[in-house]
Tab-separated table of C-alpha atoms in Angstrom:
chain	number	residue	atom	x	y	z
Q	16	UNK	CA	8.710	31.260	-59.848
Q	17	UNK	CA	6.799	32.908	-57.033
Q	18	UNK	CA	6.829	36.947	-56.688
Q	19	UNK	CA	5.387	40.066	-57.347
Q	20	UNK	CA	4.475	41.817	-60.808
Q	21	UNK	CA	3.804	45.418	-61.169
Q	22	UNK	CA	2.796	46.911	-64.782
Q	23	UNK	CA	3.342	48.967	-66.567
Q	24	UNK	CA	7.006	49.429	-65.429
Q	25	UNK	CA	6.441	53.317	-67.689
Q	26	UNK	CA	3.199	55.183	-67.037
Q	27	UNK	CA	2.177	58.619	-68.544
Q	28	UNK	CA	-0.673	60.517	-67.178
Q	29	UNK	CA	-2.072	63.368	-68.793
Q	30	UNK	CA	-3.112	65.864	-66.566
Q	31	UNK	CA	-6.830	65.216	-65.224
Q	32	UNK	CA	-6.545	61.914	-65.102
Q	33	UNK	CA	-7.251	58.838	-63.268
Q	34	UNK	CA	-4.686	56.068	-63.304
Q	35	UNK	CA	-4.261	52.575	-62.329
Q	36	UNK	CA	-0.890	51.035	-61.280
Q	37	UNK	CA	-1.042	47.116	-61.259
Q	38	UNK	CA	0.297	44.706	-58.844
Q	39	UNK	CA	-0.057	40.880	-58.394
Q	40	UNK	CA	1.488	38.369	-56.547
Q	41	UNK	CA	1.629	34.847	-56.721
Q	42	UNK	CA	3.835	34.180	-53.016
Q	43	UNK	CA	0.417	34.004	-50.646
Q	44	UNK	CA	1.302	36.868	-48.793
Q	45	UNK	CA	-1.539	38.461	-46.606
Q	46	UNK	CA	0.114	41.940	-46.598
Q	47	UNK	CA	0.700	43.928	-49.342
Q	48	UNK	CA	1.562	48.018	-49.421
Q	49	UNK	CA	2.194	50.493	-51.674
Q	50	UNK	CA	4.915	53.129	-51.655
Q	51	UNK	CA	6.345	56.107	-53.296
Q	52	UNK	CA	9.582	56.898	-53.873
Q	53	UNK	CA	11.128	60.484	-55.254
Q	54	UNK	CA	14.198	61.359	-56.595
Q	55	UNK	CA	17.120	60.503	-53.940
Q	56	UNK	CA	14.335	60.118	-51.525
Q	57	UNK	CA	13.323	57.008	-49.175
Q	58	UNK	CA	10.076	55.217	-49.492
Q	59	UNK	CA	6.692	56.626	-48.053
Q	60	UNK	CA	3.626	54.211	-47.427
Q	61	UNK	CA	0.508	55.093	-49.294
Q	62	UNK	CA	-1.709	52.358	-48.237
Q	63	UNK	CA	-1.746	49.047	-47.066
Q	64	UNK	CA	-3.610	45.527	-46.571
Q	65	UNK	CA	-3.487	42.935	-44.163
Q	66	UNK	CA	-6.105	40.888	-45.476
Q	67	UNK	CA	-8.795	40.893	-48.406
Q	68	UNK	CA	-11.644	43.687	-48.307
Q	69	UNK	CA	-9.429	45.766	-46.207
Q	70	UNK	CA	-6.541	48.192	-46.152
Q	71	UNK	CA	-5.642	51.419	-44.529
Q	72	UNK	CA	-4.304	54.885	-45.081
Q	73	UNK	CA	-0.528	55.399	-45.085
Q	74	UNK	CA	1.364	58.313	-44.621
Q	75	UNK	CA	0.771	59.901	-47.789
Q	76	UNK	CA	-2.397	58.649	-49.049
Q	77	UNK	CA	-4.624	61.961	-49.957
Q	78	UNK	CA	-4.950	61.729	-54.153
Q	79	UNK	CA	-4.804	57.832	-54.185
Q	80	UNK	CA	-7.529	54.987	-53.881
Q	81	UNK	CA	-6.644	51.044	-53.418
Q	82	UNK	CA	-8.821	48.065	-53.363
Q	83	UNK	CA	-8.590	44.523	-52.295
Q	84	UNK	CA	-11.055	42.330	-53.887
Q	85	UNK	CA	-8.565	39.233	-53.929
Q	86	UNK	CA	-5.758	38.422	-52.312
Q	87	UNK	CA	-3.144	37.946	-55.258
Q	88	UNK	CA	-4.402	41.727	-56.256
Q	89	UNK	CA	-3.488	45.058	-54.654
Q	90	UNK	CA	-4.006	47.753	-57.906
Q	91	UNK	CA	-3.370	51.265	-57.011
Q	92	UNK	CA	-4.998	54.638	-58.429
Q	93	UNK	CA	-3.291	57.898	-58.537
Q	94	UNK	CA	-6.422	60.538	-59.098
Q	95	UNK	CA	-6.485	64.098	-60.599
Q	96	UNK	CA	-6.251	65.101	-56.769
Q	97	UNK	CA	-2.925	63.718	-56.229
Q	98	UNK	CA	-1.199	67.006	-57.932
Q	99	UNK	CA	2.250	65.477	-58.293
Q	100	UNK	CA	2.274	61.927	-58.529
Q	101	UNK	CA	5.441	61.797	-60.794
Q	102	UNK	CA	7.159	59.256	-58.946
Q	103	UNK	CA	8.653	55.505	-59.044
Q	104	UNK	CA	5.800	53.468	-57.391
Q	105	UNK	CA	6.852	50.188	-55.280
Q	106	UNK	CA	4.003	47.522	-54.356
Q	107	UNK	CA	5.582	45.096	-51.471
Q	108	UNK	CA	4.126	42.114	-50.186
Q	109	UNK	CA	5.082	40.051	-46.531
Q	110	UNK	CA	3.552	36.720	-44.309
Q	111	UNK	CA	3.544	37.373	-40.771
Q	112	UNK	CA	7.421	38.907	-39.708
Q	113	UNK	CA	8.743	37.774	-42.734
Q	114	UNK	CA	10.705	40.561	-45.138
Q	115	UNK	CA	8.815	42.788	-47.841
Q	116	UNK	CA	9.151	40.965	-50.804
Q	117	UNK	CA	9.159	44.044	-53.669
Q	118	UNK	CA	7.706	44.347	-57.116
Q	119	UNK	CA	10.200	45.881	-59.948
Q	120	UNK	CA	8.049	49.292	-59.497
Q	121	UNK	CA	6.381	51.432	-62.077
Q	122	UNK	CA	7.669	54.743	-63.470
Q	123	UNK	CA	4.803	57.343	-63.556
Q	124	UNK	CA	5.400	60.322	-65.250
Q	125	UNK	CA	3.547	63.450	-66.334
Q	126	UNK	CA	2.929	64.622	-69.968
E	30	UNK	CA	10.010	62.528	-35.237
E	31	UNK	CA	12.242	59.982	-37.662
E	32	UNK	CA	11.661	57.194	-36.763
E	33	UNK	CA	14.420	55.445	-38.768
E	34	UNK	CA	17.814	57.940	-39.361
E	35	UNK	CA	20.515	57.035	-41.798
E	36	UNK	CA	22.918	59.902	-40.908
E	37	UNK	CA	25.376	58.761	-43.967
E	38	UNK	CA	23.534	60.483	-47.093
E	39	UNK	CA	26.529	59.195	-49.357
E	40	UNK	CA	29.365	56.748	-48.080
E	41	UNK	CA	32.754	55.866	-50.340
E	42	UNK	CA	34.923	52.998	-49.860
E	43	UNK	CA	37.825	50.718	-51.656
E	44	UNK	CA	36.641	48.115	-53.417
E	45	UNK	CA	37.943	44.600	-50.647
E	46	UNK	CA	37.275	46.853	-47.796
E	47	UNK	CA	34.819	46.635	-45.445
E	48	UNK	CA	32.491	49.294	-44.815
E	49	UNK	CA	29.583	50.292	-42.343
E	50	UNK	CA	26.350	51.639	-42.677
E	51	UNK	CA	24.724	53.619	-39.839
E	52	UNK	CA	21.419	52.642	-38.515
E	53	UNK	CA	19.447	53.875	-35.515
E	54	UNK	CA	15.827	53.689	-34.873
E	55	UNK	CA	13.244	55.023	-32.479
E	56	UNK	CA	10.499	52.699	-30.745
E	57	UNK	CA	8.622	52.495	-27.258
E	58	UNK	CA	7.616	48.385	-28.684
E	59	UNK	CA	9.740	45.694	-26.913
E	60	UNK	CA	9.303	43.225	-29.980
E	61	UNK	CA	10.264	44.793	-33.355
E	62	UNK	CA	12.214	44.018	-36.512
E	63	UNK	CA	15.005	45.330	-38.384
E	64	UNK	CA	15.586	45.296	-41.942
E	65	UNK	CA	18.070	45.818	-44.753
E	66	UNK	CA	17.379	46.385	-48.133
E	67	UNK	CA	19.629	47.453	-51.346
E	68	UNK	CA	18.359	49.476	-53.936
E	69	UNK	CA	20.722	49.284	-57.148
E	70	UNK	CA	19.912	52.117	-60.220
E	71	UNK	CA	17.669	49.675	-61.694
E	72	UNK	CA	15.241	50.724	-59.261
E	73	UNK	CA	13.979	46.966	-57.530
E	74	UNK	CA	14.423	46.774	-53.439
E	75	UNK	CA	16.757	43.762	-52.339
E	76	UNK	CA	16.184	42.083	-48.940
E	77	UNK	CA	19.475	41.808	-47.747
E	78	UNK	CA	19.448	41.059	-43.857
E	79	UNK	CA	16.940	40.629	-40.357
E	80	UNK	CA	17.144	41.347	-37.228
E	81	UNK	CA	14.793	40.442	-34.557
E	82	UNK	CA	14.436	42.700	-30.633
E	83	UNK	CA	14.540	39.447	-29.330
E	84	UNK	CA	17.686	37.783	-30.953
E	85	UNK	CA	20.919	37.707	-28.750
E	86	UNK	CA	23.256	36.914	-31.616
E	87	UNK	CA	23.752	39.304	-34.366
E	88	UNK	CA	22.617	38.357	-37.756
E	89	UNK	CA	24.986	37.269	-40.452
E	90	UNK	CA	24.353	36.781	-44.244
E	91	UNK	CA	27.149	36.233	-46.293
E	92	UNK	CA	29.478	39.468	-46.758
E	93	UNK	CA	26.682	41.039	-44.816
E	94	UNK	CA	26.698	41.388	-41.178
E	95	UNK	CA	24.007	43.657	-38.519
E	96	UNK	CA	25.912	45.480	-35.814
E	97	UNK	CA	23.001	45.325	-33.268
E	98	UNK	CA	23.236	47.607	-30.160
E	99	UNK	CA	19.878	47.304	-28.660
E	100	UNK	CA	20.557	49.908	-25.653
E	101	UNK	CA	21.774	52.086	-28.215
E	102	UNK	CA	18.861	51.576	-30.658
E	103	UNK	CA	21.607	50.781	-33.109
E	104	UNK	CA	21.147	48.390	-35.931
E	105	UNK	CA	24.077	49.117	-37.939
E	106	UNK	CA	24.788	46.946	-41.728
E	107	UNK	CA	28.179	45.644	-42.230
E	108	UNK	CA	29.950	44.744	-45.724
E	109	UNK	CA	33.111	42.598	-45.851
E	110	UNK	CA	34.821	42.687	-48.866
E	111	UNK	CA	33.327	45.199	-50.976
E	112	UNK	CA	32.478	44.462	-54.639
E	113	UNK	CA	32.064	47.283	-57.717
E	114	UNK	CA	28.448	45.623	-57.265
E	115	UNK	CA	27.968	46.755	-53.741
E	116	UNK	CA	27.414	50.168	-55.708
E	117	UNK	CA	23.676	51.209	-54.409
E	118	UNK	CA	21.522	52.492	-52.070
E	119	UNK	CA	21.122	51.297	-48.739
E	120	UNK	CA	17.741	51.189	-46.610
E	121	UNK	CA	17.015	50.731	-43.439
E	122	UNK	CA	13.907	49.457	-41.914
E	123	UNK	CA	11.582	48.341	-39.406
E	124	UNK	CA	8.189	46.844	-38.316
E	125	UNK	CA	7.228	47.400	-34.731
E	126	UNK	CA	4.801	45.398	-32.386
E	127	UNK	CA	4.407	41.433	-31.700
E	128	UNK	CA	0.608	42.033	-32.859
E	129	UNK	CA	1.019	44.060	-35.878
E	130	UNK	CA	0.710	41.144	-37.949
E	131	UNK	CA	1.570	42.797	-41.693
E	132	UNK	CA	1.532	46.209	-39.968
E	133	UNK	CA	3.553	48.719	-41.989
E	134	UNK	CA	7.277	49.134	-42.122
E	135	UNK	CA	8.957	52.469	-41.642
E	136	UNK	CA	12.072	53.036	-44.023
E	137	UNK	CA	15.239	55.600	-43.274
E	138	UNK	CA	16.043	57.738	-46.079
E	139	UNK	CA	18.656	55.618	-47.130
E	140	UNK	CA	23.127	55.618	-47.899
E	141	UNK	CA	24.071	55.877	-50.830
E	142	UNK	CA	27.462	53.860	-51.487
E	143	UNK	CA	30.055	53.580	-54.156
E	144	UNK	CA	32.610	51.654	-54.048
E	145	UNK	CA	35.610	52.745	-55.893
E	146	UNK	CA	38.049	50.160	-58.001
């Protein structure tokens, strides 16, 4: 079945730490994004890619880093900068004007 | 300024009855899209329903129906026949421009709706 796999679906992060959020898809999808979501709260766009090699800022994007060395791959890091990343984390993909297809998202907490 | 605004933080209704979600949406782009998506406690997004600028008819999926009043900037979501499983949040969305090929979508702040037995 085609779709999109984030892991871990529970992170920890100590404090100081880097951490990477994984997300794959297998649906061929040019465009993939990655949001945050608090408590209660509607979803904010980090970054996104239209293509490989290249992806911009979102709205909220200071104290993360994304790359895009394949197209299938769109892993997300939350640095020690990002001073409250405790959060659900969703990774979307889309093809042209079709709908976001979503990932099951990733828990990240603080310990 | 919001670009998306879901005035309905929490909406109740009887489970059978229909219900509506409000929608409206700020853009200076003649070709957009607007989305639906349901969000139950388990945390994954559901695509629910689409609606493109250009579409005269109003799209239909199901129990779910989108109110579309395009003078209004209105793209209201419509449930017929509510279920105890209809229980969730509700976002609304959209992507802007004819050339924003995977440009990003913008997301309301969502409704959250129970439906009582």
């Amino acid at each position: 079945d085609g779709g999109i796999t984030q892991s871990p679906k529970y992170l920890f992060r100590k404090e100081g730490q880097n951490v990477t959020l994984s997300c794959e898809q297998n649906l061929n999808h040019d465009a993939m994004y990655w949001y945050r979501q608090d408590p209660g709260q509607g979803l904010r766009l980090i970054y996104y890619s239209q293509i490989v090699n290249d992806f911009q800022k979102g709205d909220i994007a200071e104290g993360y880093s994304v790359s895009r060395e394949k197209k299938e791959s769109f892993p997300l890091t939350v640095t020690s900068a990002q001073k409250n990343p405790t959060a659900f984390y969703l990774c979307a993909s889309s093809l042209g004007y079709q709908p976001q297809h979503f990932g099951d998202g990733t828990r990240l907490s603080i310990l | 300024a919001q670009k998306i605004t879901q005035t309905q933080p929490g909406m109740f209704v009887q489970e059978k009855e229909a219900v509506t979600l409000d929608c409206t949406y700020d853009t200076s782009d003649q070709s957009y899209g607007l989305f639906w998506y349901k969000q139950p406690s388990s945390g994954e997004m559901i695509f629910l329903i689409y609606q493109g600028s250009y579409d005269e008819q109003n799209a239909t999926e199901g129990r779910y129906s989108l109110n579309f009043q395009k003078a209004r900037k209105s793209a209201n979501l419509v449930i017929s026949a509510s279920q105890l499983g209809d229980s969730a949040m509700y976002f609304c969305a959209m992507r802007e421009g004819a050339d924003n090929y995977g440009q990003n979508f913008v997301f309301g702040p969502g409704t959250r709706l129970s439906v009582l037995p």
